[in-house]
Short mmCIF file of C-alpha atoms in Angstrom, two decimals:
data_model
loop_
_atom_site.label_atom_id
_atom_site.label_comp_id
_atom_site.label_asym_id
_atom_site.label_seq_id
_atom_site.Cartn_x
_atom_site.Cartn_y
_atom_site.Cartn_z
CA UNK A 1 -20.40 17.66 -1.64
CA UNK A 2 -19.74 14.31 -2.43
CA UNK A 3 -18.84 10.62 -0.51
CA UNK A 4 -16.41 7.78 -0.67
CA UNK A 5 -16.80 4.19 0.38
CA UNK A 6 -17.18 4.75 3.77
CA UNK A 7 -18.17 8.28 4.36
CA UNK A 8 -20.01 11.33 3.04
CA UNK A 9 -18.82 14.86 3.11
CA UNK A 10 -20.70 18.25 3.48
CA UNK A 11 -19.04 21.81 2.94
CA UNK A 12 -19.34 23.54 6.54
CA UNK A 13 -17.85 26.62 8.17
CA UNK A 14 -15.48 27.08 11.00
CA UNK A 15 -17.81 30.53 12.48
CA UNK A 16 -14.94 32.44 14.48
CA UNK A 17 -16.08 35.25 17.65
CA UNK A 18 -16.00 37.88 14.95
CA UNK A 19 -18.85 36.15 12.51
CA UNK A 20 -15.80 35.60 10.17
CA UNK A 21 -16.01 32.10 8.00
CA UNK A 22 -13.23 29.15 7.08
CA UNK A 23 -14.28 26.84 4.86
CA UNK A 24 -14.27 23.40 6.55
CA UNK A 25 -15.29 19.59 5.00
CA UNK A 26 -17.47 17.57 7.72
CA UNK A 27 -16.88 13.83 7.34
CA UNK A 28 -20.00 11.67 8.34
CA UNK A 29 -19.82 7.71 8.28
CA UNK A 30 -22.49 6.82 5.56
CA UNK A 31 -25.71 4.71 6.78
CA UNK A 32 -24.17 1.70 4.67
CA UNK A 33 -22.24 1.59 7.50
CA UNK A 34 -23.79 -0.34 10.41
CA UNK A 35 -23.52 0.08 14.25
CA UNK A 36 -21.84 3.08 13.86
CA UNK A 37 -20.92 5.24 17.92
CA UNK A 38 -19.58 8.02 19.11
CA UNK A 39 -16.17 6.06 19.43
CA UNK A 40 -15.72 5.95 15.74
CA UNK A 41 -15.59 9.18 15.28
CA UNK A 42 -12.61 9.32 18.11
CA UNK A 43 -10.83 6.88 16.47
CA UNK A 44 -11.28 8.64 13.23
CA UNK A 45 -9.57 12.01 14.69
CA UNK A 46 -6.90 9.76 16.89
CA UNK A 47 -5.62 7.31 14.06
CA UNK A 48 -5.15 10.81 12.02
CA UNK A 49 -3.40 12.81 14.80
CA UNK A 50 -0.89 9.52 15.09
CA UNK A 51 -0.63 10.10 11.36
CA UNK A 52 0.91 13.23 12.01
CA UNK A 53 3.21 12.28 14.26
CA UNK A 54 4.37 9.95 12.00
CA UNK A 55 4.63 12.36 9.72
CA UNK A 56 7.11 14.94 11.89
CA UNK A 57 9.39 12.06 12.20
CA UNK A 58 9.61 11.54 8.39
CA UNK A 59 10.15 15.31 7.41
CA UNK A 60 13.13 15.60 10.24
CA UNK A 61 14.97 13.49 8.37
CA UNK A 62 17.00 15.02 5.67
CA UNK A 63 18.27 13.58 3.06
CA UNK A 64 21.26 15.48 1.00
CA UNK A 65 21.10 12.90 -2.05
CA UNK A 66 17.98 12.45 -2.79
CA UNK A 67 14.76 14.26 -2.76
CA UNK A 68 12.30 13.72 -0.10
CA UNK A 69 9.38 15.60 -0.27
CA UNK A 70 7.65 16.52 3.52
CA UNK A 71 4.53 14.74 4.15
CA UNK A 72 1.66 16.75 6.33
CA UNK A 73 -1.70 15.53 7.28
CA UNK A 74 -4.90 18.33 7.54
CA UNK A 75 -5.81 19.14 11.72
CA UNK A 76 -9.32 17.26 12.21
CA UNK A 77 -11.77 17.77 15.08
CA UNK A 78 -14.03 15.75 16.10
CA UNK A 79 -17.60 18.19 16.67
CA UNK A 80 -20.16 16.74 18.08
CA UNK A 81 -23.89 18.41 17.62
CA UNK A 82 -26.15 17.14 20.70
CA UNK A 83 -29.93 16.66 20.24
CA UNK A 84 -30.93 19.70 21.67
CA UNK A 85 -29.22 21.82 19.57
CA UNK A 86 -30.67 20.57 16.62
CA UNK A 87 -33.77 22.87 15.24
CA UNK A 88 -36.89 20.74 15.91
CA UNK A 89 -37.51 21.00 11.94
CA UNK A 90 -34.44 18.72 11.56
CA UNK A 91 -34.68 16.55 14.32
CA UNK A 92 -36.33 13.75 12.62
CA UNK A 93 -34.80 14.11 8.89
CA UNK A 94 -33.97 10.74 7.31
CA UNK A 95 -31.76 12.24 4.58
CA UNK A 96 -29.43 15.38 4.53
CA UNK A 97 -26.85 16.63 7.07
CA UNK A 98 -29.07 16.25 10.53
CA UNK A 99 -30.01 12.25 8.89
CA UNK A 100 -26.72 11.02 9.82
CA UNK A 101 -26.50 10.34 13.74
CA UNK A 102 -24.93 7.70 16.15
CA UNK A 103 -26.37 4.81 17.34
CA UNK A 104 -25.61 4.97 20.89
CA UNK A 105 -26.28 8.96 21.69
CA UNK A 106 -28.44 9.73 18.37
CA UNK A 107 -26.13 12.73 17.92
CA UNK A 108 -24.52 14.25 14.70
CA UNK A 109 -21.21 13.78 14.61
CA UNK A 110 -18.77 14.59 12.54
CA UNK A 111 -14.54 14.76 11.72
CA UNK A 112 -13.93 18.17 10.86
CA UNK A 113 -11.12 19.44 8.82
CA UNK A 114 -10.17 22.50 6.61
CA UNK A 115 -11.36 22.23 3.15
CA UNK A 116 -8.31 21.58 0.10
CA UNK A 117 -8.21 23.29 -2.86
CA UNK A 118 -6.80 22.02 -5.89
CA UNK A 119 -6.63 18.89 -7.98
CA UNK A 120 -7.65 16.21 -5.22
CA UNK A 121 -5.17 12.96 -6.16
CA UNK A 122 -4.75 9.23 -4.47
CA UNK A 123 -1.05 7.79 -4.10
CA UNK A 124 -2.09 4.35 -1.98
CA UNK A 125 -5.33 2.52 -0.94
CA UNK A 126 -5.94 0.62 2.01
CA UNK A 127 -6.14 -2.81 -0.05
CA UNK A 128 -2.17 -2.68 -1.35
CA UNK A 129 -3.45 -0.70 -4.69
CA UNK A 130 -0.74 2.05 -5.81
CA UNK A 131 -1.56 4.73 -7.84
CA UNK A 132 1.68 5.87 -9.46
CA UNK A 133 -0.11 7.99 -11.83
CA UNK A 134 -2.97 9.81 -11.75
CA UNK A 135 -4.67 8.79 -15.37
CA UNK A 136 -7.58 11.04 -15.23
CA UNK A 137 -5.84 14.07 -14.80
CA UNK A 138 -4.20 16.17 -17.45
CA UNK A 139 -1.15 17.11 -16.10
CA UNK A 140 1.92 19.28 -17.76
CA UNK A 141 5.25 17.91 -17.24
CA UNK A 142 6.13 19.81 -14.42
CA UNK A 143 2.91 18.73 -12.55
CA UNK A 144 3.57 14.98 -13.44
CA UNK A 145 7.17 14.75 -12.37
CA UNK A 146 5.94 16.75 -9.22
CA UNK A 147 2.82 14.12 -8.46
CA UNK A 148 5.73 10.98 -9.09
CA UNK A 149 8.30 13.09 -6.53
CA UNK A 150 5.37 12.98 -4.13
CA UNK A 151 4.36 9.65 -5.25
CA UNK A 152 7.68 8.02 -4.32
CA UNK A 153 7.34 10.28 -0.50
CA UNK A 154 4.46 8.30 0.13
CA UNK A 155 5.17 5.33 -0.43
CA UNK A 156 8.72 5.42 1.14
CA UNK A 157 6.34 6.83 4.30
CA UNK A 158 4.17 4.06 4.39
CA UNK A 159 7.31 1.88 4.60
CA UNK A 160 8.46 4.08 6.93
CA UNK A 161 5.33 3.97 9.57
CA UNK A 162 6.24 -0.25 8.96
CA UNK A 163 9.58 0.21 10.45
CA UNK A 164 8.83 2.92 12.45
CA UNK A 165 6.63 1.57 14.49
CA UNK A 166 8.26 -2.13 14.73
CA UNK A 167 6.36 -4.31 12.29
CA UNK A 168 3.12 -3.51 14.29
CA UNK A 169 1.63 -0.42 11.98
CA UNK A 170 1.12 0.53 8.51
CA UNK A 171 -0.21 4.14 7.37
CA UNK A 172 -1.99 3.91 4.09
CA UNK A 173 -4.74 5.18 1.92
CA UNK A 174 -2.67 7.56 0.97
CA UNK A 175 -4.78 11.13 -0.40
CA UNK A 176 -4.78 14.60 -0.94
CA UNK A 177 -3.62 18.07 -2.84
CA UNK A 178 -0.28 17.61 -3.89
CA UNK A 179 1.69 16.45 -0.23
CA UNK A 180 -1.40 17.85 2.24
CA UNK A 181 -2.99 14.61 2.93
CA UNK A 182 -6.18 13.50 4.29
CA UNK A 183 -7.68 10.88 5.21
CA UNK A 184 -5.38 8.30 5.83
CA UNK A 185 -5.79 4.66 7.42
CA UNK A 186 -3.94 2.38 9.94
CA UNK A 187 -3.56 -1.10 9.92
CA UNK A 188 -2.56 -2.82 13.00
CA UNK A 189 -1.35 -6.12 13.85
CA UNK A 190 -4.13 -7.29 15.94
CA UNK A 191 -6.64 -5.38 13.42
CA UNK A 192 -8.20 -3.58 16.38
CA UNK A 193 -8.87 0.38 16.86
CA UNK A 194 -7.95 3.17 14.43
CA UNK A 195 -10.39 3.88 12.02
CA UNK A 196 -13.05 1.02 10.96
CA UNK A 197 -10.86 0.63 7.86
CA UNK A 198 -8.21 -1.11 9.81
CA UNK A 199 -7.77 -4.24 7.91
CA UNK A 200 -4.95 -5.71 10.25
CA UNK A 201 -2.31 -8.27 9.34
CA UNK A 202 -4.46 -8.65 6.18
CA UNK A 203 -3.86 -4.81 4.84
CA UNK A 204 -0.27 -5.12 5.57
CA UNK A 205 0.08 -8.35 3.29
CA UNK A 206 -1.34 -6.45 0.79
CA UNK A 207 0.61 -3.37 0.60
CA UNK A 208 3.21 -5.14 1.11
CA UNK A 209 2.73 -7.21 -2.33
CA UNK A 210 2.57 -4.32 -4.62
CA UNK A 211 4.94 -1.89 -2.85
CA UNK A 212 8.73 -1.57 -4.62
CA UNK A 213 11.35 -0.04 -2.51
CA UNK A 214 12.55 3.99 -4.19
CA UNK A 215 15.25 6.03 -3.91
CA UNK A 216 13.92 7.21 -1.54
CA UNK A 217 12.99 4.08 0.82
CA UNK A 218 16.96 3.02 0.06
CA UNK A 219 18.31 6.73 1.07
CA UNK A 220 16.45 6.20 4.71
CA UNK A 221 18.15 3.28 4.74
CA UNK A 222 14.72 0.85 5.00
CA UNK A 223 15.34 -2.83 3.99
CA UNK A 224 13.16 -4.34 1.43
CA UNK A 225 10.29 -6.14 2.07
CA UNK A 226 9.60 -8.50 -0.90
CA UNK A 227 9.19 -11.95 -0.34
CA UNK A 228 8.10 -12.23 3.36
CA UNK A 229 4.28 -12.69 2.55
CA UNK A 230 3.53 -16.10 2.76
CA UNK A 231 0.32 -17.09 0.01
CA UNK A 232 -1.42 -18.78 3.17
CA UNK A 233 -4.15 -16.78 4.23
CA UNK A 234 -3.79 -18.12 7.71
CA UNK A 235 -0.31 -19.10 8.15
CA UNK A 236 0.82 -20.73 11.09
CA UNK A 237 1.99 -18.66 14.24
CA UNK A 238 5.76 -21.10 14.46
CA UNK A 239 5.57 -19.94 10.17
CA UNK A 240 4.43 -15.98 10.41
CA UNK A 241 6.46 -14.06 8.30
CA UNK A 242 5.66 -11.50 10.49
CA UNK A 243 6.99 -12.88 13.86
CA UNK A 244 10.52 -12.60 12.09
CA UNK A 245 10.04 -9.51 10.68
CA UNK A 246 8.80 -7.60 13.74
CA UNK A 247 12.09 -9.23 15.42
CA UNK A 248 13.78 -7.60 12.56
CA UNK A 249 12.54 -4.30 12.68
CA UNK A 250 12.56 -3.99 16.52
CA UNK A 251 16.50 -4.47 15.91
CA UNK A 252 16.33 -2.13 13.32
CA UNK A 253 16.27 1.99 13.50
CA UNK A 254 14.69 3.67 10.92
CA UNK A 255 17.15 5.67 9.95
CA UNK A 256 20.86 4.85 10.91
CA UNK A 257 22.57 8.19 10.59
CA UNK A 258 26.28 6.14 10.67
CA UNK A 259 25.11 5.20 7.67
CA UNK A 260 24.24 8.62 5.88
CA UNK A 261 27.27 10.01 7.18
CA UNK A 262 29.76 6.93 7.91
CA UNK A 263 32.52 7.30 10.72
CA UNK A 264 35.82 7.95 10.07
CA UNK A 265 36.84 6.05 12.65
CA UNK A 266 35.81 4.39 15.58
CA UNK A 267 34.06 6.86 18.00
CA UNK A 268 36.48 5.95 20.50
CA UNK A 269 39.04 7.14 18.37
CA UNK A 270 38.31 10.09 17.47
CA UNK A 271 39.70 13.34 19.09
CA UNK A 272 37.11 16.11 20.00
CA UNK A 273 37.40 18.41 17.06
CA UNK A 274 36.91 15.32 15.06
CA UNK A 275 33.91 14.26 17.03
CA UNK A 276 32.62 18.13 16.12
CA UNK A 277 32.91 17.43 12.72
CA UNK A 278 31.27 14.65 13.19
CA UNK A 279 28.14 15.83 15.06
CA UNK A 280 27.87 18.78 12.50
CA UNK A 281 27.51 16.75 9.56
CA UNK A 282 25.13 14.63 11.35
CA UNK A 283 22.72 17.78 12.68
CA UNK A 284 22.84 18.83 8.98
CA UNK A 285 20.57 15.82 8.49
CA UNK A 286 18.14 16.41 11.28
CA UNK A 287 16.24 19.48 12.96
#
């Protein structure tokens, strides 16, 4: 079907009781990747279930002034097909679907997800890259504006994940049909875990670099982030931009709904019906 830097993809089906078929994509490591075990496929399926939880926090937020299109990630299983399963005519196939197998239980594996149909389009790479248009498709007007209102959603998300999760976690590699995205990547602080594309420290600095702040990013209410990459490649820890930053954020909600929909007064203040007013406006902004 076709591969990527990292991993190769075959069209499968999802086989239900009744014999009936769902299209599916299985996503194998490719064997330019070394040492690769079972765990890697785990981390594969867990760094894009934590994704989507990321995700559900994003789209609860509304936002009345700007528009924020919802992000979603594709459902992934990890499938595992042991040895003895596999016909004897396969077992010892060194290309093809049955080639590709772990190198601590010598079993196919594979992340499974439902297959996407439509013009396939990146937003963000794992390396700071941004993609704010697509130049090798031939999009009408209506499909461009579309790709840059979905553009700016994924950006201000990867921000988001930043503050979100305290300085410590960035969700990039940004990828799909239109908002349904696949796979995505998370770098961590300590570089460890989550997909072997987690870059650490190092993939933050680089998004980081290239990414400029949107409507969007200032309607959530997330602070800039320009300026706090140091050009050392291994600053010290008593000069880590990051120490301050991750202080910062900690501090720091997401979102500040007092600042979507500003107090009239003190809480303290305020009589009940006023405090109903109040908590109306606010639920209009949230599920």
């Amino acid at each position: 079907m076709g591969h990527g830097g990292m991993r190769v993809c075959y069209e499968v089906e999802d086989v239900d009781e009744e014999g009936a078929g769902t299209p599916m994509v299985a996503k194998m490591f490719r064997r330019n990747i070394s040492d690769v075990v079972e765990k890697d496929y785990f981390n594969e399926g867990k760094a894009q279930c934590m994704c989507e939880e990321f995700a559900n926090n994003f789209n609860r937020i509304h936002l009345t002034n700007v528009n924020k299109p919802n992000i979603s990630f594709l459902q992934c299983y990890v499938v595992r097909i042991p040895r003895k399963s596999i016909p004897d005519a396969y077992q010892n196939k060194r290309t093809g679907f049955f080639s590709y197998k772990t190198q601590d239980t010598h079993e196919v594996m594979f992340v499974m997800e439902p297959m996407l149909s439509g013009r396939f389009t990146k937003y963000n790479s794992n390396y700071g890259e941004i993609y704010r248009e697509d130049k090798k498709a031939a999009l009408s007007s209506t499909e461009a504006k579309r790709r840059t209102q979905i553009f700016e959603a994924a950006e201000a998300f990867s921000h988001f994940t930043l503050v979100e999760s305290g300085g410590s976690m960035l969700v990039c590699d940004l990828q799909g049909v239109n908002d349904f995205l696949t796979d995505p990547q998370i770098h961590t602080e300590d570089g460890k875990g989550l997909g072997m594309g987690n870059m650490g420290q190092e993939g933050i600095d680089k998004w980081i670099e290239k990414h400029d702040c949107n409507d969007i990013c200032r309607a959530l209410g997330l602070q800039p982030l320009s300026g706090i990459v140091t050009n050392s490649k291994e600053p010290k820890k008593a000069e880590n931009p990051y120490l301050g930053l991750r202080a910062k954020l900690k501090r720091q909600n997401p979102v500040r709904l007092r600042d979507l929909v500003p107090l009239p007064k003190p809480l303290e203040e305020m009589t009940d019906a006023e405090r109903i007013e109040y908590a109306l406006k606010v639920s209009q902004l949230t599920d």
